[in-house]
mmCIF file of C-alpha atoms in Angstrom:
data_model
loop_
_atom_site.group_PDB
_atom_site.id
_atom_site.type_symbol
_atom_site.label_atom_id
_atom_site.label_comp_id
_atom_site.label_asym_id
_atom_site.label_seq_id
_atom_site.Cartn_x
_atom_site.Cartn_y
_atom_site.Cartn_z
ATOM 1 C CA UNK A 1 -2.423 42.444 10.099
ATOM 2 C CA UNK A 2 -1.621 40.444 6.985
ATOM 3 C CA UNK A 3 0.049 37.092 7.609
ATOM 4 C CA UNK A 4 2.245 35.573 4.915
ATOM 5 C CA UNK A 5 2.821 31.820 4.957
ATOM 6 C CA UNK A 6 5.910 30.582 3.107
ATOM 7 C CA UNK A 7 6.058 26.907 2.207
ATOM 8 C CA UNK A 8 9.474 25.617 1.090
ATOM 9 C CA UNK A 9 9.503 22.809 -1.483
ATOM 10 C CA UNK A 10 12.341 20.855 -3.079
ATOM 11 C CA UNK A 11 11.446 21.540 -6.729
ATOM 12 C CA UNK A 12 9.087 23.389 -9.061
ATOM 13 C CA UNK A 13 6.793 20.418 -9.688
ATOM 14 C CA UNK A 14 6.193 19.963 -5.963
ATOM 15 C CA UNK A 15 5.625 23.697 -5.524
ATOM 16 C CA UNK A 16 3.064 23.789 -8.334
ATOM 17 C CA UNK A 17 1.210 20.812 -6.869
ATOM 18 C CA UNK A 18 1.227 22.340 -3.386
ATOM 19 C CA UNK A 19 -0.036 25.679 -4.722
ATOM 20 C CA UNK A 20 -2.944 23.852 -6.399
ATOM 21 C CA UNK A 21 -3.648 21.911 -3.196
ATOM 22 C CA UNK A 22 -3.630 25.112 -1.123
ATOM 23 C CA UNK A 23 -6.334 26.541 -3.402
ATOM 24 C CA UNK A 24 -8.376 23.322 -3.337
ATOM 25 C CA UNK A 25 -8.102 22.668 0.411
ATOM 26 C CA UNK A 26 -8.007 26.146 1.911
ATOM 27 C CA UNK A 27 -9.508 28.542 -0.649
ATOM 28 C CA UNK A 28 -7.199 31.512 0.022
ATOM 29 C CA UNK A 29 -8.351 34.964 -1.025
ATOM 30 C CA UNK A 30 -5.418 35.299 -3.446
ATOM 31 C CA UNK A 31 -3.675 32.754 -5.634
ATOM 32 C CA UNK A 32 -0.454 31.488 -4.036
ATOM 33 C CA UNK A 33 2.740 32.806 -5.629
ATOM 34 C CA UNK A 34 5.606 30.562 -6.737
ATOM 35 C CA UNK A 35 9.121 31.890 -6.164
ATOM 36 C CA UNK A 36 12.425 30.221 -7.055
ATOM 37 C CA UNK A 37 14.880 30.446 -4.167
ATOM 38 C CA UNK A 38 18.425 29.622 -5.299
ATOM 39 C CA UNK A 39 20.635 28.324 -2.535
ATOM 40 C CA UNK A 40 23.491 30.629 -1.592
ATOM 41 C CA UNK A 41 26.272 30.553 -4.169
ATOM 42 C CA UNK A 42 24.450 28.164 -6.503
ATOM 43 C CA UNK A 43 23.391 29.022 -10.055
ATOM 44 C CA UNK A 44 22.282 25.532 -11.065
ATOM 45 C CA UNK A 45 18.490 25.127 -11.212
ATOM 46 C CA UNK A 46 18.848 21.736 -9.527
ATOM 47 C CA UNK A 47 20.148 23.512 -6.429
ATOM 48 C CA UNK A 48 17.065 25.678 -6.066
ATOM 49 C CA UNK A 49 14.228 25.394 -3.635
ATOM 50 C CA UNK A 50 10.807 26.688 -4.552
ATOM 51 C CA UNK A 51 8.618 28.759 -2.302
ATOM 52 C CA UNK A 52 4.849 28.887 -2.267
ATOM 53 C CA UNK A 53 3.821 32.210 -0.752
ATOM 54 C CA UNK A 54 0.279 32.356 0.604
ATOM 55 C CA UNK A 55 -1.166 35.674 1.767
ATOM 56 C CA UNK A 56 -3.557 35.337 4.704
ATOM 57 C CA UNK A 57 -4.992 38.813 5.435
ATOM 58 C CA UNK A 58 -7.754 37.476 7.687
ATOM 59 C CA UNK A 59 -5.481 35.024 9.499
ATOM 60 C CA UNK A 60 -7.835 32.147 8.854
ATOM 61 C CA UNK A 61 -5.405 29.563 7.461
ATOM 62 C CA UNK A 62 -4.147 26.847 9.802
ATOM 63 C CA UNK A 63 -0.338 26.934 9.886
ATOM 64 C CA UNK A 64 -0.128 23.326 11.120
ATOM 65 C CA UNK A 65 -2.283 22.139 8.208
ATOM 66 C CA UNK A 66 -0.130 24.081 5.734
ATOM 67 C CA UNK A 67 3.002 22.537 7.268
ATOM 68 C CA UNK A 68 1.428 19.093 6.975
ATOM 69 C CA UNK A 69 0.613 19.703 3.312
ATOM 70 C CA UNK A 70 4.176 20.822 2.591
ATOM 71 C CA UNK A 71 5.518 17.751 4.422
ATOM 72 C CA UNK A 72 3.521 15.517 2.053
ATOM 73 C CA UNK A 73 5.795 16.881 -0.700
ATOM 74 C CA UNK A 74 9.049 16.758 1.316
ATOM 75 C CA UNK A 75 8.811 20.417 2.253
ATOM 76 C CA UNK A 76 7.994 22.531 5.285
ATOM 77 C CA UNK A 77 6.351 25.744 6.410
ATOM 78 C CA UNK A 78 8.957 28.406 7.111
ATOM 79 C CA UNK A 79 8.719 29.834 10.620
ATOM 80 C CA UNK A 80 7.680 33.508 10.654
#
């Protein structure tokens, strides 16, 4: 079963830094994907969150460690 971890970050810069850190710290099989997530009813880029999507097909990534990393950048790991 493939697990998908979704880290929610406040802006693109934070998301890019977290994606780089995920690669450096955890060495996922695939590069994390960055996705812009506009808040409901908002078109302004300042009102967007950014998601870092990390595929974990072997379920070897530690969710608590990913959440801790996201928290360093004022983000969190979305609950499955």
